[in-house]
Every structure is written in C-alpha cells, then in structure tokens.
Coordinates of C-alpha atoms in Angstrom, one line a residue:
M275 CA -28.2 -87.4 43.7
S276 CA -28.4 -86.3 40.2
L277 CA -31.9 -85.0 40.7
A278 CA -31.1 -83.4 43.4
L279 CA -28.2 -82.1 42.1
G280 CA -29.7 -80.6 38.4
L281 CA -33.0 -79.4 40.9
W282 CA -30.4 -77.3 43.0
G283 CA -29.9 -73.6 41.1
V284 CA -32.0 -74.7 38.7
R285 CA -33.7 -71.5 38.2
R286 CA -29.8 -69.5 38.2
G287 CA -31.2 -66.4 39.3
G288 CA -33.1 -66.1 36.7
S289 CA -30.9 -65.6 33.9
M290 CA -30.8 -67.8 30.9
W291 CA -27.5 -67.6 27.9
R292 CA -27.6 -66.7 24.2
D293 CA -28.3 -71.0 23.1
E294 CA -30.7 -70.7 25.7
A295 CA -33.0 -68.0 24.1
V296 CA -32.5 -69.4 20.7
T297 CA -34.0 -73.1 21.8
Y298 CA -36.8 -71.1 23.4
D299 CA -38.0 -68.9 20.8
M300 CA -37.7 -72.1 17.9
A301 CA -40.0 -74.2 20.8
R302 CA -41.8 -71.5 20.5
R303 CA -43.1 -70.9 17.1
E304 CA -45.9 -72.0 15.2
L305 CA -45.4 -75.6 14.1
S306 CA -45.4 -74.8 10.1
G307 CA -42.6 -71.9 11.1
L308 CA -40.5 -73.9 12.7
W309 CA -40.9 -76.1 9.7
A310 CA -39.8 -73.0 8.2
T311 CA -36.7 -72.6 10.1
L312 CA -35.3 -75.8 10.3
A313 CA -35.3 -76.2 6.2
E314 CA -32.8 -72.4 6.3
A315 CA -31.0 -73.1 9.4
D316 CA -29.8 -74.8 12.6
A317 CA -31.3 -78.6 11.4
V318 CA -29.1 -80.2 12.9
H319 CA -31.0 -79.3 16.4
G320 CA -34.5 -80.1 14.7
L321 CA -35.2 -82.9 17.0
Y322 CA -34.9 -81.0 20.1
Y323 CA -36.5 -78.4 18.6
L324 CA -39.7 -80.7 17.7
L325 CA -39.6 -82.5 21.8
M326 CA -39.8 -78.4 23.5
H327 CA -41.9 -77.3 21.1
G328 CA -44.5 -80.4 23.0
L329 CA -43.5 -79.4 25.8
F330 CA -44.0 -76.4 25.7
R331 CA -47.9 -76.1 24.4
L332 CA -48.6 -78.8 27.2
F333 CA -46.9 -76.4 29.6
G334 CA -47.4 -73.5 28.1
D335 CA -47.9 -71.8 32.0
A336 CA -45.3 -72.9 34.1
D337 CA -42.0 -71.2 34.3
P338 CA -40.3 -70.6 31.4
L339 CA -37.2 -71.7 32.5
L340 CA -38.2 -74.9 34.2
V341 CA -39.7 -76.3 31.3
L342 CA -36.4 -75.6 29.3
R343 CA -34.3 -76.8 31.7
L344 CA -35.6 -80.1 33.4
P345 CA -35.8 -81.8 30.2
S346 CA -31.6 -81.9 31.0
V347 CA -32.1 -83.0 34.8
L348 CA -34.2 -85.8 33.8
A349 CA -32.0 -86.7 31.2
T350 CA -28.2 -86.6 33.4
A351 CA -30.4 -88.5 36.5
A352 CA -31.3 -91.1 34.4
A353 CA -27.4 -91.0 32.5
C354 CA -26.3 -91.4 36.5
G355 CA -28.3 -94.3 37.1
T356 CA -27.7 -95.9 34.0
L357 CA -24.4 -95.4 33.8
A358 CA -24.8 -97.4 37.3
L359 CA -26.1 -100.3 35.7
L360 CA -23.5 -100.4 32.9
G361 CA -20.8 -100.6 35.7
R362 CA -22.5 -102.9 37.5
R363 CA -22.7 -105.6 34.5
L364 CA -19.0 -104.4 33.9
A365 CA -17.2 -104.8 36.5
G366 CA -20.2 -105.1 39.8
P367 CA -22.6 -103.5 41.8
R368 CA -19.9 -101.5 43.5
A369 CA -17.7 -100.1 40.7
G370 CA -20.8 -99.0 39.5
L371 CA -22.4 -97.2 41.8
L372 CA -19.3 -95.4 42.5
S373 CA -19.3 -94.6 38.3
G374 CA -23.3 -92.9 38.7
V375 CA -21.8 -91.2 41.6
V376 CA -18.6 -90.1 40.0
L377 CA -20.8 -88.6 36.7
A378 CA -22.9 -86.9 38.4
L379 CA -20.3 -84.8 40.2
L380 CA -18.5 -84.0 37.2
P381 CA -18.7 -80.6 36.2
P382 CA -19.1 -80.0 33.2
V383 CA -22.1 -83.3 33.4
Q384 CA -23.7 -80.8 36.0
R385 CA -23.0 -77.6 33.5
Y386 CA -25.1 -79.3 30.7
A387 CA -27.5 -80.9 33.2
Q388 CA -29.2 -77.2 33.8
E389 CA -29.4 -76.0 30.1
G390 CA -31.9 -76.2 27.9
R391 CA -30.5 -78.0 24.7
S392 CA -29.6 -81.4 23.1
Y393 CA -26.1 -82.1 25.0
A394 CA -27.7 -83.9 28.7
L395 CA -30.8 -85.8 26.4
V396 CA -27.6 -87.1 23.8
C397 CA -25.5 -88.6 26.9
A398 CA -28.4 -90.5 28.0
L399 CA -28.5 -92.0 24.4
V400 CA -25.6 -92.8 24.3
V401 CA -25.2 -93.7 27.9
W402 CA -28.2 -96.4 28.2
A403 CA -27.2 -97.5 24.0
T404 CA -23.6 -98.2 25.7
Y405 CA -25.6 -100.4 28.5
L406 CA -27.3 -101.7 25.4
L407 CA -24.7 -103.1 23.5
V408 CA -22.7 -104.8 26.3
R409 CA -26.1 -106.5 26.4
A410 CA -26.4 -107.2 22.7
V411 CA -22.9 -108.6 22.8
T412 CA -23.6 -110.3 26.4
T413 CA -26.6 -112.1 25.0
G414 CA -26.8 -112.2 20.9
T415 CA -29.8 -112.1 20.5
R416 CA -31.4 -110.1 17.4
R417 CA -34.0 -108.1 19.8
A418 CA -30.6 -106.7 21.7
W419 CA -29.0 -105.5 18.8
A420 CA -32.3 -103.2 17.0
G421 CA -32.3 -102.1 20.4
Y422 CA -29.3 -100.8 20.6
G423 CA -30.0 -99.9 16.9
A424 CA -32.6 -97.7 17.8
V425 CA -31.7 -95.6 20.8
L426 CA -27.9 -95.2 19.4
L427 CA -30.3 -93.6 16.3
G428 CA -32.2 -91.3 18.6
A429 CA -28.9 -89.8 19.6
C430 CA -27.6 -89.0 16.1
L431 CA -30.5 -87.0 15.6
L432 CA -30.8 -85.1 18.1
H433 CA -27.2 -84.1 17.6
E434 CA -25.8 -86.1 14.4
F435 CA -22.1 -85.8 16.4
A436 CA -23.6 -88.7 19.1
V437 CA -22.9 -90.9 15.2
L438 CA -18.5 -90.9 16.5
A439 CA -20.1 -93.0 19.9
L440 CA -20.4 -96.4 16.6
V441 CA -16.9 -95.6 16.0
A442 CA -16.0 -96.2 20.0
H443 CA -18.5 -98.8 20.5
A444 CA -16.8 -100.4 16.7
V445 CA -13.1 -100.5 19.2
A446 CA -15.5 -102.2 22.4
V447 CA -17.2 -105.2 20.6
P448 CA -15.4 -108.4 20.5
A449 CA -14.8 -109.8 17.4
A450 CA -17.3 -112.9 17.4
R451 CA -19.5 -109.9 17.8
R452 CA -18.2 -107.8 14.6
R453 CA -20.7 -108.6 12.2
A454 CA -23.7 -108.7 14.5
W455 CA -22.4 -104.9 15.5
I456 CA -22.6 -104.3 11.8
G457 CA -25.8 -105.4 11.2
A458 CA -26.9 -102.4 14.2
A459 CA -24.4 -99.8 12.4
V460 CA -25.3 -99.7 9.2
P461 CA -29.5 -98.4 10.3
V462 CA -27.8 -96.4 12.3
C463 CA -25.7 -95.1 10.0
A464 CA -28.2 -95.1 7.3
G465 CA -30.7 -93.0 9.6
V466 CA -28.6 -90.5 10.0
A467 CA -26.9 -89.6 7.1
P468 CA -30.0 -87.5 5.5
L469 CA -29.4 -85.7 8.6
A470 CA -25.9 -85.3 8.0
V471 CA -26.6 -84.0 4.2
F472 CA -28.6 -82.0 4.4
S473 CA -27.2 -79.7 8.5
A474 CA -24.2 -80.3 5.8
G475 CA -25.4 -77.4 3.7
Q476 CA -26.0 -75.3 7.0
S477 CA -22.5 -75.5 8.0
A478 CA -21.6 -71.5 7.8
Q479 CA -24.5 -72.1 11.4
V480 CA -20.6 -73.3 12.9
A481 CA -18.1 -70.8 11.6
W482 CA -17.5 -69.5 15.0
I483 CA -15.6 -72.3 15.7
G484 CA -11.8 -71.7 15.4
D485 CA -9.2 -74.7 16.1
P486 CA -8.8 -76.6 19.8
G487 CA -7.0 -73.8 21.7
A488 CA -3.7 -75.3 23.9
G489 CA -6.7 -74.7 26.5
A490 CA -9.0 -77.1 25.5
V491 CA -6.2 -79.3 24.5
A492 CA -4.5 -79.6 27.6
S493 CA -7.9 -79.9 29.6
F494 CA -8.6 -83.0 26.9
A495 CA -5.5 -84.5 27.4
G496 CA -5.5 -84.0 31.0
V497 CA -8.5 -86.3 31.3
V498 CA -7.2 -88.8 28.9
V499 CA -3.7 -89.3 31.2
L500 CA -6.6 -89.8 34.0
G501 CA -8.4 -92.4 32.5
V502 CA -5.7 -94.0 31.3
G503 CA -3.9 -94.2 34.3
C504 CA -7.4 -95.7 35.3
A505 CA -7.5 -98.1 32.8
V506 CA -3.6 -99.9 33.8
L507 CA -4.9 -100.0 37.1
L508 CA -7.9 -102.1 36.2
R509 CA -6.0 -103.9 33.3
G510 CA -6.9 -107.6 33.3
G511 CA -10.7 -109.5 34.4
G512 CA -12.1 -111.3 32.2
G513 CA -15.8 -110.6 30.2
P514 CA -16.8 -110.8 26.6
V515 CA -15.9 -106.9 27.1
R516 CA -14.2 -105.6 29.7
L517 CA -15.0 -101.7 31.6
P518 CA -11.4 -99.9 30.4
V519 CA -12.1 -101.2 26.5
P520 CA -15.6 -98.7 25.8
A521 CA -14.9 -96.4 28.5
L522 CA -10.9 -95.5 27.2
A523 CA -12.8 -95.8 23.4
L524 CA -16.1 -92.7 24.7
L525 CA -13.6 -90.8 26.1
V526 CA -11.6 -90.8 24.0
L527 CA -12.4 -91.0 20.4
P528 CA -15.8 -89.2 19.8
A529 CA -13.0 -85.9 21.1
L530 CA -9.9 -86.9 19.4
L531 CA -11.9 -87.4 16.2
L532 CA -13.6 -83.8 15.6
M533 CA -9.6 -82.4 17.0
L534 CA -8.1 -84.1 13.7
A535 CA -11.0 -82.8 12.0
S536 CA -10.0 -79.3 12.7
P537 CA -7.7 -78.4 9.8
I538 CA -9.8 -80.1 7.7
K539 CA -13.1 -78.4 9.6
P540 CA -13.0 -76.7 12.7
L541 CA -15.9 -78.2 14.8
Y542 CA -14.5 -78.8 18.4
V543 CA -16.6 -78.2 21.2
D544 CA -16.5 -79.9 24.5
R545 CA -20.5 -80.0 24.5
Y546 CA -20.4 -81.4 21.8
V547 CA -19.2 -84.8 22.9
L548 CA -20.5 -84.4 26.5
Y549 CA -21.3 -87.8 26.4
G550 CA -18.0 -89.1 26.6
H551 CA -17.5 -88.2 30.3
A552 CA -19.4 -91.7 30.7
G553 CA -16.5 -93.0 30.0
T554 CA -14.3 -91.1 32.8
A555 CA -17.2 -91.9 34.8
L556 CA -16.9 -95.4 34.2
L557 CA -12.6 -95.7 34.6
I558 CA -12.7 -93.3 37.7
G559 CA -15.2 -95.3 39.4
A560 CA -13.7 -98.9 39.0
A561 CA -10.2 -97.6 39.8
L562 CA -12.1 -96.2 42.6
D563 CA -13.7 -99.3 43.4
R564 CA -10.1 -101.5 43.1
L565 CA -8.6 -98.8 45.6
G566 CA -11.2 -99.1 47.9
R567 CA -10.9 -102.8 48.5
A568 CA -7.1 -102.1 49.9
R569 CA -7.0 -98.7 51.1
A570 CA -10.7 -97.9 52.6
T571 CA -10.1 -94.5 54.4
A572 CA -7.2 -93.0 52.2
L573 CA -10.1 -93.3 49.8
L574 CA -12.7 -91.5 51.6
A575 CA -10.0 -88.7 52.8
A576 CA -9.3 -88.8 49.1
G577 CA -13.7 -88.6 48.2
A578 CA -14.1 -85.6 50.9
A579 CA -11.3 -83.4 49.6
A580 CA -12.4 -83.9 45.6
L581 CA -15.8 -82.7 47.0
A582 CA -14.3 -79.6 49.2
L583 CA -12.7 -78.7 46.4
L584 CA -15.7 -79.8 43.3
L585 CA -18.3 -77.2 45.8
P586 CA -17.0 -73.6 44.6
Y587 CA -17.4 -74.8 41.1
A588 CA -20.7 -76.3 41.9
A589 CA -21.9 -72.8 43.5
Q590 CA -20.3 -71.2 40.9
L591 CA -22.3 -72.4 37.5
R592 CA -25.7 -72.0 39.5
T593 CA -24.5 -68.2 38.9
P594 CA -25.9 -66.4 35.8
A595 CA -21.9 -66.0 35.8
S596 CA -21.5 -69.0 34.8
R597 CA -22.4 -68.3 31.2
T598 CA -21.3 -66.7 29.0
D599 CA -24.2 -63.5 29.1
D600 CA -26.9 -63.2 31.0
V601 CA -29.6 -62.8 28.2
T602 CA -31.5 -61.5 31.1
A603 CA -29.3 -59.0 32.8
I604 CA -29.0 -57.1 28.7
A605 CA -32.9 -56.8 28.5
Q606 CA -32.2 -55.1 31.9
A607 CA -30.0 -52.6 30.3
V608 CA -31.7 -52.8 27.0
R609 CA -34.8 -51.6 28.4
E610 CA -32.9 -48.9 30.8
A611 CA -31.0 -47.5 28.2
G612 CA -33.9 -47.7 25.6
R613 CA -36.0 -44.6 28.4
D614 CA -34.4 -42.0 26.0
A615 CA -33.6 -43.4 22.6
D616 CA -34.9 -43.7 19.5
G617 CA -34.1 -47.4 18.0
I618 CA -32.1 -49.8 18.8
L619 CA -28.3 -52.0 16.9
Y620 CA -27.6 -55.2 17.1
L621 CA -23.3 -55.6 16.3
P622 CA -22.9 -58.3 15.0
A623 CA -27.0 -58.9 13.6
R624 CA -27.1 -62.9 15.6
R625 CA -26.8 -60.8 18.8
R626 CA -30.5 -60.0 18.5
V627 CA -31.3 -63.2 19.7
W628 CA -30.4 -61.6 22.9
S629 CA -34.3 -59.5 22.8
L630 CA -36.4 -62.5 22.0
P631 CA -37.0 -63.9 25.0
D632 CA -38.1 -60.6 26.4
P633 CA -39.6 -58.4 23.5
T634 CA -40.9 -55.7 25.7
A635 CA -37.3 -54.5 26.7
V636 CA -37.4 -53.2 23.3
R637 CA -41.2 -52.3 23.2
G638 CA -40.7 -48.6 21.5
L639 CA -37.1 -48.9 19.5
R640 CA -37.0 -48.9 16.4
D641 CA -35.2 -51.9 15.1
I642 CA -33.3 -49.8 12.9
A643 CA -31.3 -52.6 10.6
L644 CA -34.0 -54.9 11.0
D645 CA -36.0 -56.2 7.1
G646 CA -37.8 -60.0 9.1
T647 CA -38.3 -60.2 11.3
P648 CA -36.6 -63.9 12.7
A649 CA -40.2 -66.2 12.7
D650 CA -41.8 -63.9 10.1
S651 CA -37.8 -64.9 8.4
H652 CA -37.6 -68.5 9.4
T653 CA -34.5 -67.1 10.3
L654 CA -32.4 -67.7 14.1
Y655 CA -32.0 -64.1 13.7
G656 CA -33.8 -61.7 11.5
T657 CA -32.6 -60.8 7.8
E658 CA -31.1 -56.9 7.7
V659 CA -31.6 -54.9 5.2
P660 CA -28.9 -53.5 2.5
A661 CA -26.0 -51.4 3.8
S662 CA -26.4 -48.2 2.1
V663 CA -30.9 -48.7 3.8
L664 CA -29.2 -49.4 6.6
R665 CA -27.0 -45.9 6.0
A666 CA -29.8 -43.6 5.9
R667 CA -32.0 -45.6 8.5
I668 CA -28.5 -44.6 10.6
L669 CA -28.4 -41.5 10.2
A670 CA -31.5 -40.8 10.3
T671 CA -32.0 -41.9 13.8
P672 CA -31.2 -39.4 16.7
R673 CA -30.2 -41.7 19.8
I674 CA -29.2 -45.3 19.1
V675 CA -28.8 -48.4 21.6
A676 CA -26.3 -50.4 20.4
V677 CA -26.4 -53.6 21.5
R678 CA -22.9 -55.2 21.2
D679 CA -20.3 -57.7 22.2
P680 CA -17.9 -56.8 25.2
A681 CA -15.0 -55.6 23.8
G682 CA -11.4 -57.6 22.7
Q683 CA -14.7 -59.8 20.8
P684 CA -14.1 -61.1 17.5
L685 CA -15.2 -58.5 15.0
D686 CA -17.5 -59.2 11.7
R687 CA -16.2 -57.7 8.4
T688 CA -19.7 -58.4 6.7
E689 CA -20.4 -54.8 4.9
P690 CA -23.0 -54.6 6.3
E691 CA -21.0 -55.0 9.7
L692 CA -18.7 -52.1 8.5
V693 CA -21.4 -50.0 7.7
K694 CA -22.8 -50.1 11.6
R695 CA -19.5 -49.4 13.6
R696 CA -17.9 -46.7 11.1
L697 CA -21.4 -44.4 11.0
L698 CA -21.3 -44.6 14.8
D699 CA -17.4 -43.8 15.2
A700 CA -17.4 -41.0 12.5
Y701 CA -21.6 -39.4 13.3
F702 CA -22.5 -39.9 17.2
E703 CA -20.7 -40.2 21.1
E704 CA -21.5 -42.4 23.2
C705 CA -23.6 -40.8 25.8
R706 CA -23.6 -44.0 28.5
V707 CA -22.2 -47.4 28.5
W708 CA -23.8 -49.9 30.5
R709 CA -21.0 -53.3 31.4
V710 CA -23.1 -56.5 31.8
Q711 CA -21.9 -60.7 31.4
G712 CA -21.2 -61.0 27.6
A713 CA -22.3 -57.3 26.4
R714 CA -22.1 -54.3 26.5
I715 CA -25.0 -51.6 25.9
A716 CA -24.2 -48.2 24.8
V717 CA -26.8 -45.3 24.0
Y718 CA -25.1 -43.0 21.0
A719 CA -26.4 -39.3 20.1
R720 CA -25.1 -36.5 18.2
P721 CA -22.2 -34.5 19.0
G722 CA -23.2 -32.4 21.4
R723 CA -26.9 -34.7 22.3
C724 CA -25.4 -36.7 25.4

C-alpha cells in the first residue's frame, strides 16, 4: 500500500523544488568536488549525497526525478512494513497491520516519501532500530544489541538529529536492560560526534530557521494530545516493553527537545524528526485494534470518513503547488524572460540553485554577480563578487532578469543584496513580471527602454 501511494504521482508533473535541486546538483558533481564541498557546507547530508551520487552514476540515463525520489518511496514502504512487525511484537498482528497502514496514510509521511532528501531513509532506519531495540530487550543477546546500535548509527550519519531517537529509546528501555542499552548507545554517540562537531561549524546554513511558529506548536500539540488519548486507551498490558511507552517517547521527545532548544539556537523543522510519526502510527494502530474489537461497524465508518478527508490532501501533495517552489516552472519563466535580456541577477544569491538542474534556461545570460560557480567554488550556491564590483556590473547591463522570492518574504540585509535591490530600484524600471510557484521573475531595463 505504501509503495502504491509512493508511486502515485511521483513525478509531480515534472516539477522539482529547491531542496531537491540541491540534492540533484550535489549528487551529480565529481566525487572529488563533492568531498571538497562537504568540507565547506552541508556535511550533515554528506552520506546521503554520496549514496545519491552512486545512484546517479548507476542510473545516469534514467529519469532524474525517479532516481531522486524512488529511494524515499522504497524507504517509506520499508518503514511501514517494519512498523507493522514492531506493532505485531508489541500488541499483536492486527495492531501491527493497522499501525503500518496508518503510517502509510499520514500526510507528512506521504509527502517525504516523494522527496529527493534523506528524511524517509532516516525514518526507515529509526523504525528498524526501534524494532531491533525491542528484540534486544527481549532476547538480551550481544548480537541483537550490536544490530540495534549499527542501524541507529546509520540513521544518525544520514541526519544527525536521528540521535534524538536515543532519548526516546532511553525512556522505553526497562531498568534491567539499561546497562546493555548504554553499551549500545555510547558507540552511536561516539560515531556521530565527529559529524556533529564538524557540521556545527557550518551552522550558518540553518540561519534561516526561526522559532517555532504558533501553527507548528499547535500542530505538534494536537498530535501529542491524540497520542496521549490513544495511550490512555491502551493502558495496561504486559511484556518487557509496552507499546505506549516507546511510541509516545518517539512521538514527543525528539520534536519537543528541538523546540525547547529554540531560545538557544532555533533548529526545529518538522521534517528533521519525521520518524516521530512512527510513534503516532503505533498508537493510532493499536488504539484502532482495541476499539475494533467492540465497535467494528463504527470503526469502519470512521475509517471511511478519514480516507475521504485525506484523499483531497493526498492528491494535492502530488502537484507542484504542494512545495515551496517549482524549479521547473521557474526555469521556464527565466527562459522566456531571458529572450530579450543581457544578464541575470539572483536575489538572494542562494536562489541560484533554481538554475542548477536546467542550465539551458540561462544560456546566453551573463550571471552578473557570479564570481565562482557552485561546482568550481565548492559551495552550494556559488560565490559572488564584492559589492563595489557588483555595482559596476549591474550599471553596465542594459536589461536584467531578476530572479527573486515572492513579495512578503524576508529580505537579506547583507551589503551585496542591499546593492542589488537599491540599484534596481534607483536606475531601472520593471518591464514585465512572471509569477510562478515560490518565485517572482522580472525583466528590468533603464527608464524608457522597456
């Protein structure tokens, strides 16, 4: 079922968004260039980029959107199957089956099942590690504990915030097994520590993350209330690990810790802890099993109603409008705008990523601010010339395609970005505008020359 949902509309009408464009560009760089870039930026995603680099080398002639997204589709299917096994072990076969179905249907899971990023893979590994943890607690063998530690370390190396699953696991481990768990957890922490220290030096990359907004907090609180309600319904039962404990811990603790850290360093983004939805699915699946024993007809009616509500949102997830921007549509607008222009200007510079998947869209246009290309400078977005040089270049260009965020987005206050905006406002007039998903493309010319 998860595989079918993942394949449904997986190309999203041929669109790609900015984060996927970064993956696409990084994965297709030469290995030496990729290593050099990771030394400067995005080391937190380094292992994922290396995996994708291998896939693009192996399937270079295939549809790039499928190469980007099929690993996430397969990982999500694996996560749903493994969660069903975990639910079976903790609460029985029907609870396990329902938990896997719920995970497949959750909208955030469906979204990242079709994303060319690491989050679905991390989710699959955390679910697998949680299953191995429960087995290790039950059997107590060194092999089981070693397997648990190895899989969780793999998740942490794909994205270091998977280490927060350790906190959730610590709550779930019974006292009699705590010492063995520590023996597995310490190597995980030691293994991810170098990546964490190194990536901390690249923290400017996440400067865009702000404090959790009211919507994010309300959404998280609502899911927690739902989870607690399910846990209350499931109270009681035996076994060394009772389902509500690891499920609630996974649902609550990783996201809560990131939120609580926000006053020191804002880092909460829901996709960073996507694996927490495994806890949500376990609780809902087991609660549905418990309710279904007494109220089968009502449960079927509620399930049908839930599917009816989810279907429109699931269909919207398969459209370009479901993402922050549409790189393909932006490239088409730039190609059209550039037919009667001399140069192109990205405001801010990081929006150059929009042109990386399809460089033909900017062919014939001088990148006015560019100093070194992303690949040559071993950066994500390229380097730009100093403000004084930038000023001279802009004033020497008769017609400029400006590629920028839509109105209302925060504006960078760095000197080069201020120079770009001031000169366009003072010495040029806007001739024509294209508004596409997540971007605004305009042609500027000297007054009276539009």
